[in-house]
PDB file of C-alpha atoms in Angstrom:
ATOM      1  CA  MET A   1      83.814  72.699 102.057  1.00  0.00           C
ATOM      2  CA  LYS A   2      84.790  74.680 105.179  1.00  0.00           C
ATOM      3  CA  ILE A   3      85.316  78.443 104.864  1.00  0.00           C
ATOM      4  CA  GLN A   4      87.432  80.643 107.150  1.00  0.00           C
ATOM      5  CA  VAL A   5      85.914  84.129 107.478  1.00  0.00           C
ATOM      6  CA  ILE A   6      87.894  87.082 108.804  1.00  0.00           C
ATOM      7  CA  GLN A   7      85.590  89.776 110.197  1.00  0.00           C
ATOM      8  CA  HIS A   8      87.300  93.082 110.995  1.00  0.00           C
ATOM      9  CA  THR A   9      84.388  95.032 112.546  1.00  0.00           C
ATOM     10  CA  ALA A  10      80.954  94.225 113.977  1.00  0.00           C
ATOM     11  CA  ALA A  11      79.284  95.958 111.023  1.00  0.00           C
ATOM     12  CA  ASP A  12      81.283  94.139 108.337  1.00  0.00           C
ATOM     13  CA  SER A  13      80.058  90.556 108.577  1.00  0.00           C
ATOM     14  CA  ALA A  14      79.731  87.877 105.933  1.00  0.00           C
ATOM     15  CA  ALA A  15      76.052  88.937 105.591  1.00  0.00           C
ATOM     16  CA  ALA A  16      74.529  87.524 102.373  1.00  0.00           C
ATOM     17  CA  ALA A  17      77.613  85.438 101.585  1.00  0.00           C
ATOM     18  CA  GLY A  18      77.443  83.834 105.029  1.00  0.00           C
ATOM     19  CA  GLU A  19      73.733  83.084 104.627  1.00  0.00           C
ATOM     20  CA  ILE A  20      74.369  81.430 101.269  1.00  0.00           C
ATOM     21  CA  LEU A  21      77.209  79.296 102.635  1.00  0.00           C
ATOM     22  CA  ASP A  22      75.051  78.280 105.610  1.00  0.00           C
ATOM     23  CA  HIS A  23      72.098  77.414 103.349  1.00  0.00           C
ATOM     24  CA  LEU A  24      74.381  75.223 101.222  1.00  0.00           C
ATOM     25  CA  GLY A  25      75.672  73.428 104.301  1.00  0.00           C
ATOM     26  CA  HIS A  26      79.235  74.726 104.169  1.00  0.00           C
ATOM     27  CA  PRO A  27      80.673  75.085 107.675  1.00  0.00           C
ATOM     28  CA  VAL A  28      81.999  78.576 108.367  1.00  0.00           C
ATOM     29  CA  SER A  29      84.648  79.447 110.941  1.00  0.00           C
ATOM     30  CA  ILE A  30      84.535  83.161 111.816  1.00  0.00           C
ATOM     31  CA  THR A  31      87.459  85.015 113.347  1.00  0.00           C
ATOM     32  CA  ARG A  32      86.401  88.342 114.885  1.00  0.00           C
ATOM     33  CA  ILE A  33      89.349  90.751 114.792  1.00  0.00           C
ATOM     34  CA  ASP A  34      87.140  93.434 116.395  1.00  0.00           C
ATOM     35  CA  LEU A  35      86.680  91.186 119.458  1.00  0.00           C
ATOM     36  CA  GLY A  36      90.416  90.665 119.859  1.00  0.00           C
ATOM     37  CA  GLU A  37      90.554  87.176 118.351  1.00  0.00           C
ATOM     38  CA  ASP A  38      93.873  86.248 116.792  1.00  0.00           C
ATOM     39  CA  VAL A  39      94.208  85.682 113.064  1.00  0.00           C
ATOM     40  CA  PRO A  40      94.545  81.910 112.496  1.00  0.00           C
ATOM     41  CA  ARG A  41      98.111  80.847 111.818  1.00  0.00           C
ATOM     42  CA  GLN A  42      97.253  77.873 109.579  1.00  0.00           C
ATOM     43  CA  ALA A  43      95.242  77.568 106.355  1.00  0.00           C
ATOM     44  CA  ASP A  44      93.009  74.902 107.913  1.00  0.00           C
ATOM     45  CA  CYS A  45      89.888  75.534 105.791  1.00  0.00           C
ATOM     46  CA  ASP A  46      89.136  75.013 102.107  1.00  0.00           C
ATOM     47  CA  GLY A  47      88.724  78.729 101.436  1.00  0.00           C
ATOM     48  CA  LEU A  48      89.280  82.152 102.979  1.00  0.00           C
ATOM     49  CA  MET A  49      86.891  85.127 102.897  1.00  0.00           C
ATOM     50  CA  MET A  50      87.776  88.585 104.250  1.00  0.00           C
ATOM     51  CA  PHE A  51      85.385  91.504 104.565  1.00  0.00           C
ATOM     52  CA  GLY A  52      85.370  95.247 105.267  1.00  0.00           C
ATOM     53  CA  GLY A  53      86.867  97.204 108.102  1.00  0.00           C
ATOM     54  CA  GLY A  54      87.891 100.620 109.288  1.00  0.00           C
ATOM     55  CA  ALA A  55      91.574 100.445 108.335  1.00  0.00           C
ATOM     56  CA  SER A  56      92.906 102.264 105.274  1.00  0.00           C
ATOM     57  CA  PHE A  57      95.971 101.836 103.115  1.00  0.00           C
ATOM     58  CA  THR A  58      95.765 105.447 101.923  1.00  0.00           C
ATOM     59  CA  GLY A  59      94.610 107.332 105.028  1.00  0.00           C
ATOM     60  CA  GLY A  60      98.078 108.065 106.380  1.00  0.00           C
ATOM     61  CA  ASP A  61      97.584 106.257 109.715  1.00  0.00           C
ATOM     62  CA  PRO A  62      99.662 103.167 110.502  1.00  0.00           C
ATOM     63  CA  LEU A  63      97.897  99.909 109.702  1.00  0.00           C
ATOM     64  CA  PRO A  64      96.724  97.844 112.707  1.00  0.00           C
ATOM     65  CA  ALA A  65      99.111  95.146 113.959  1.00  0.00           C
ATOM     66  CA  TRP A  66      96.779  92.312 112.857  1.00  0.00           C
ATOM     67  CA  VAL A  67      97.252  93.267 109.187  1.00  0.00           C
ATOM     68  CA  GLU A  68     100.648  91.552 109.038  1.00  0.00           C
ATOM     69  CA  SER A  69      99.238  88.337 110.569  1.00  0.00           C
ATOM     70  CA  GLU A  70      96.413  88.386 108.047  1.00  0.00           C
ATOM     71  CA  ARG A  71      98.905  88.881 105.200  1.00  0.00           C
ATOM     72  CA  GLU A  72     100.766  85.778 106.383  1.00  0.00           C
ATOM     73  CA  LEU A  73      97.490  83.807 106.388  1.00  0.00           C
ATOM     74  CA  ILE A  74      96.733  85.017 102.860  1.00  0.00           C
ATOM     75  CA  HIS A  75     100.134  83.743 101.729  1.00  0.00           C
ATOM     76  CA  ARG A  76      99.437  80.333 103.328  1.00  0.00           C
ATOM     77  CA  TYR A  77      96.077  79.973 101.548  1.00  0.00           C
ATOM     78  CA  ASN A  78      97.612  81.171  98.293  1.00  0.00           C
ATOM     79  CA  ASP A  79     100.597  78.801  98.611  1.00  0.00           C
ATOM     80  CA  ASP A  80      98.147  75.901  99.184  1.00  0.00           C
ATOM     81  CA  GLU A  81      96.191  77.011  96.060  1.00  0.00           C
ATOM     82  CA  LYS A  82      92.974  77.434  98.042  1.00  0.00           C
ATOM     83  CA  GLN A  83      90.243  79.891  97.071  1.00  0.00           C
ATOM     84  CA  ILE A  84      90.446  83.362  98.566  1.00  0.00           C
ATOM     85  CA  VAL A  85      87.655  85.934  98.367  1.00  0.00           C
ATOM     86  CA  GLY A  86      88.221  89.534  99.389  1.00  0.00           C
ATOM     87  CA  ILE A  87      85.444  92.103  99.685  1.00  0.00           C
ATOM     88  CA  CYS A  88      85.927  95.806 100.503  1.00  0.00           C
ATOM     89  CA  PHE A  89      88.903  96.181 102.889  1.00  0.00           C
ATOM     90  CA  GLY A  90      89.447  92.416 102.573  1.00  0.00           C
ATOM     91  CA  ALA A  91      89.910  92.872  98.831  1.00  0.00           C
ATOM     92  CA  GLN A  92      92.297  95.781  99.392  1.00  0.00           C
ATOM     93  CA  LEU A  93      94.309  93.686 101.854  1.00  0.00           C
ATOM     94  CA  LEU A  94      94.369  90.710  99.504  1.00  0.00           C
ATOM     95  CA  ALA A  95      95.315  92.853  96.509  1.00  0.00           C
ATOM     96  CA  SER A  96      98.161  94.584  98.328  1.00  0.00           C
ATOM     97  CA  THR A  97      99.456  91.294  99.760  1.00  0.00           C
ATOM     98  CA  LEU A  98      99.592  89.880  96.218  1.00  0.00           C
ATOM     99  CA  GLY A  99     101.505  92.881  94.875  1.00  0.00           C
ATOM    100  CA  ALA A 100      98.705  95.029  93.423  1.00  0.00           C
ATOM    101  CA  ASN A 101      98.284  98.724  94.182  1.00  0.00           C
ATOM    102  CA  VAL A 102      95.675 100.145  96.558  1.00  0.00           C
ATOM    103  CA  PHE A 103      94.799 103.783  95.867  1.00  0.00           C
ATOM    104  CA  ARG A 104      92.110 106.451  96.249  1.00  0.00           C
ATOM    105  CA  ASN A 105      89.042 105.829  94.097  1.00  0.00           C
ATOM    106  CA  ARG A 106      87.897 108.576  91.705  1.00  0.00           C
ATOM    107  CA  GLN A 107      85.151 109.359  94.244  1.00  0.00           C
ATOM    108  CA  ALA A 108      84.048 108.198  97.667  1.00  0.00           C
ATOM    109  CA  GLU A 109      81.281 105.606  97.659  1.00  0.00           C
ATOM    110  CA  VAL A 110      78.965 105.874 100.676  1.00  0.00           C
ATOM    111  CA  GLY A 111      75.478 104.473 101.135  1.00  0.00           C
ATOM    112  CA  TRP A 112      73.408 101.653  99.671  1.00  0.00           C
ATOM    113  CA  HIS A 113      74.410 100.913  96.076  1.00  0.00           C
ATOM    114  CA  PRO A 114      74.177  97.855  93.828  1.00  0.00           C
ATOM    115  CA  VAL A 115      77.166  95.760  92.871  1.00  0.00           C
ATOM    116  CA  ALA A 116      76.991  93.399  89.913  1.00  0.00           C
ATOM    117  CA  LYS A 117      79.003  90.355  88.913  1.00  0.00           C
ATOM    118  CA  ASP A 118      81.208  90.557  85.889  1.00  0.00           C
ATOM    119  CA  ASP A 119      79.904  88.955  82.726  1.00  0.00           C
ATOM    120  CA  PRO A 120      81.034  86.276  82.409  1.00  0.00           C
ATOM    121  CA  ALA A 121      81.388  85.798  86.149  1.00  0.00           C
ATOM    122  CA  PRO A 122      84.078  83.603  87.701  1.00  0.00           C
ATOM    123  CA  THR A 123      82.849  80.029  88.145  1.00  0.00           C
ATOM    124  CA  GLY A 124      84.636  78.898  91.306  1.00  0.00           C
ATOM    125  CA  ILE A 125      82.893  76.926  94.055  1.00  0.00           C
ATOM    126  CA  VAL A 126      82.315  80.000  96.221  1.00  0.00           C
ATOM    127  CA  THR A 127      81.630  82.623  93.566  1.00  0.00           C
ATOM    128  CA  ARG A 128      79.055  80.683  91.565  1.00  0.00           C
ATOM    129  CA  GLN A 129      76.877  80.599  94.704  1.00  0.00           C
ATOM    130  CA  LEU A 130      76.870  84.398  95.089  1.00  0.00           C
ATOM    131  CA  PRO A 131      74.044  86.448  93.560  1.00  0.00           C
ATOM    132  CA  ASP A 132      74.539  88.160  90.186  1.00  0.00           C
ATOM    133  CA  GLN A 133      73.621  91.492  91.721  1.00  0.00           C
ATOM    134  CA  MET A 134      72.984  92.749  95.237  1.00  0.00           C
ATOM    135  CA  THR A 135      72.619  96.044  97.004  1.00  0.00           C
ATOM    136  CA  VAL A 136      75.228  96.528  99.697  1.00  0.00           C
ATOM    137  CA  PHE A 137      76.270  99.302 102.041  1.00  0.00           C
ATOM    138  CA  HIS A 138      79.454 101.077 100.958  1.00  0.00           C
ATOM    139  CA  TRP A 139      81.705 103.259 103.050  1.00  0.00           C
ATOM    140  CA  HIS A 140      85.025 103.591 101.275  1.00  0.00           C
ATOM    141  CA  GLN A 141      87.283 105.954  99.391  1.00  0.00           C
ATOM    142  CA  ASP A 142      89.883 103.441  98.296  1.00  0.00           C
ATOM    143  CA  THR A 143      90.057 100.872  95.538  1.00  0.00           C
ATOM    144  CA  PHE A 144      92.664  98.474  94.172  1.00  0.00           C
ATOM    145  CA  GLU A 145      94.079  96.871  91.076  1.00  0.00           C
ATOM    146  CA  ILE A 146      93.133  93.247  90.426  1.00  0.00           C
ATOM    147  CA  PRO A 147      96.248  91.159  91.166  1.00  0.00           C
ATOM    148  CA  GLU A 148      97.802  89.011  88.494  1.00  0.00           C
ATOM    149  CA  GLY A 149      95.975  85.691  88.203  1.00  0.00           C
ATOM    150  CA  ALA A 150      92.833  86.901  90.005  1.00  0.00           C
ATOM    151  CA  GLU A 151      89.340  87.560  88.631  1.00  0.00           C
ATOM    152  CA  ARG A 152      87.045  90.423  89.518  1.00  0.00           C
ATOM    153  CA  ILE A 153      83.696  89.315  90.971  1.00  0.00           C
ATOM    154  CA  TYR A 154      81.817  92.571  91.572  1.00  0.00           C
ATOM    155  CA  ALA A 155      81.895  96.153  90.316  1.00  0.00           C
ATOM    156  CA  SER A 156      79.663  99.147  90.964  1.00  0.00           C
ATOM    157  CA  LYS A 157      78.840 102.276  89.010  1.00  0.00           C
ATOM    158  CA  SER A 158      81.310 104.322  91.096  1.00  0.00           C
ATOM    159  CA  CYS A 159      84.038 101.757  91.699  1.00  0.00           C
ATOM    160  CA  ASP A 160      85.315  99.306  89.088  1.00  0.00           C
ATOM    161  CA  ASN A 161      86.792  96.832  91.546  1.00  0.00           C
ATOM    162  CA  GLN A 162      84.601  95.839  94.488  1.00  0.00           C
ATOM    163  CA  ALA A 163      85.565  92.202  95.011  1.00  0.00           C
ATOM    164  CA  PHE A 164      87.697  89.531  93.378  1.00  0.00           C
ATOM    165  CA  VAL A 165      88.622  85.909  93.774  1.00  0.00           C
ATOM    166  CA  LEU A 166      91.940  84.157  93.447  1.00  0.00           C
ATOM    167  CA  ASP A 167      91.396  80.507  92.569  1.00  0.00           C
TER     168      ASP A 167
END
């Protein structure tokens, strides 16, 4: 199973998820938006994973130009009924593309905090390989609604919706 990863900044890599996919022998294709690489136009992999980044839906600044290209890629993966995982800004982008609201969280979440899988956790090919709990670095003020048909993967004490999967 080949996974397309969209990385928006140098600091927001696939990290633990990438290590798990590598350990399991799943090839990973990484597109680095922060290095000026173009968002792929085709849904050529079996799944799509998108991670954090410095853009904000609620900050008042215009969204970067690559956001529209990434939305188009999300639609292609969704239309082909392939798995899509969004974490942090990737989850906000996925949620908004699928018609859910992105809004300010009840409080900012900054620093190292645990996230935990829902119980019961989604059982898709990608999500069942992720740890039940992990401590991750947070730097966000925004959150999102879970889109129709999607399942939440992770939540934290300060933010109900950290990551979700659409399968």
